[in-house]
Amino acid sequence: AALATVASLRAGLAWLVPLALAAPLVGLELWFDARSRGRRLVPELCGAVGIGAFAPAIALAGGADVGLAAGLWLVLAGRSIAVIPFVRVQIARLRHRDGPVATSDRAQVAGATVALAAVAADVRLVAGAAAVSVVATLQAWWVRRPPVPANVLGIRQLALGLAVVAATAAGALAS
């Protein structure tokens, strides 16, 4: 509360708007989690997209315009929308169950589309949107190959997530 007060005094209240918009998503995730159903697809997506609201909140607090802030959230949302179903399919395949490849494919298309919408919000985010699209393409290829061990999958996704963030930041800062 003290840090939020200091941030509000220094940057105004605009930075709270993305957090307010994300509150229903986070609330839905918590509702599922309280009922021990937090590992389902919908709450995982809601939680990931909701927590992504901190990026635009930080950007707005730092003086960024609304277009850039909204676009940052779209890039992160696109990454989450693509990666969560892919990882779920890969884990199912690791456990010798049928992993619905089509579900992962639809998620890759949806994630790349959401990330590309970020470019409409701010053209400086083209590198971030391109990075999400490249990752989506890789995941569409990987889902058709034998699954890798869970630790390799996790490390790979961490590296890809950092690459998306680095590409997004580099593109936004280059202009």
Coordinates of N, CA and C in Angstrom, one line a residue, residues 28-47 88:
L28 N -10.9 -14.3 -11.5 CA -11.4 -15.6 -12.0 C -10.4 -16.7 -11.8
E29 N -9.1 -16.4 -12.0 CA -8.1 -17.4 -11.7 C -8.1 -17.8 -10.3
L30 N -8.2 -16.8 -9.4 CA -8.2 -17.1 -7.9 C -9.5 -17.9 -7.5
W31 N -10.6 -17.6 -8.2 CA -11.8 -18.3 -7.9 C -11.6 -19.8 -8.2
F32 N -11.0 -20.1 -9.4 CA -10.7 -21.5 -9.8 C -9.7 -22.1 -8.8
D33 N -8.7 -21.4 -8.5 CA -7.7 -21.9 -7.6 C -8.2 -22.2 -6.2
A34 N -9.1 -21.4 -5.7 CA -9.7 -21.7 -4.4 C -10.5 -23.0 -4.4
R35 N -10.9 -23.4 -5.5 CA -11.7 -24.6 -5.7 C -10.8 -25.8 -6.2
S36 N -9.5 -25.6 -6.1 CA -8.5 -26.6 -6.5 C -8.7 -27.0 -8.0
R37 N -9.1 -26.0 -8.8 CA -9.2 -26.2 -10.2 C -8.3 -25.2 -11.0
G38 N -7.3 -24.7 -10.4 CA -6.4 -23.7 -10.9 C -5.5 -24.2 -12.1
R39 N -5.4 -25.5 -12.3 CA -4.6 -26.0 -13.3 C -5.3 -26.3 -14.6
R40 N -6.6 -25.8 -14.7 CA -7.3 -25.9 -16.0 C -6.9 -24.8 -16.9
L41 N -7.2 -24.9 -18.2 CA -6.7 -24.0 -19.2 C -7.2 -22.6 -18.9
V42 N -8.5 -22.4 -18.7 CA -9.0 -21.1 -18.5 C -8.4 -20.3 -17.4
P43 N -8.3 -20.9 -16.2 CA -7.7 -20.1 -15.1 C -6.2 -19.8 -15.4
E44 N -5.5 -20.8 -16.0 CA -4.1 -20.5 -16.3 C -3.9 -19.4 -17.3
L45 N -4.8 -19.3 -18.3 CA -4.7 -18.2 -19.3 C -5.1 -16.9 -18.6
C46 N -6.2 -16.9 -17.8 CA -6.6 -15.7 -17.1 C -5.5 -15.2 -16.2
G47 N -4.9 -16.1 -15.4 CA -3.8 -15.6 -14.5 C -2.6 -15.0 -15.3
R88 N 0.9 -27.5 -22.2 CA -0.1 -28.5 -21.7 C -0.1 -29.7 -22.6

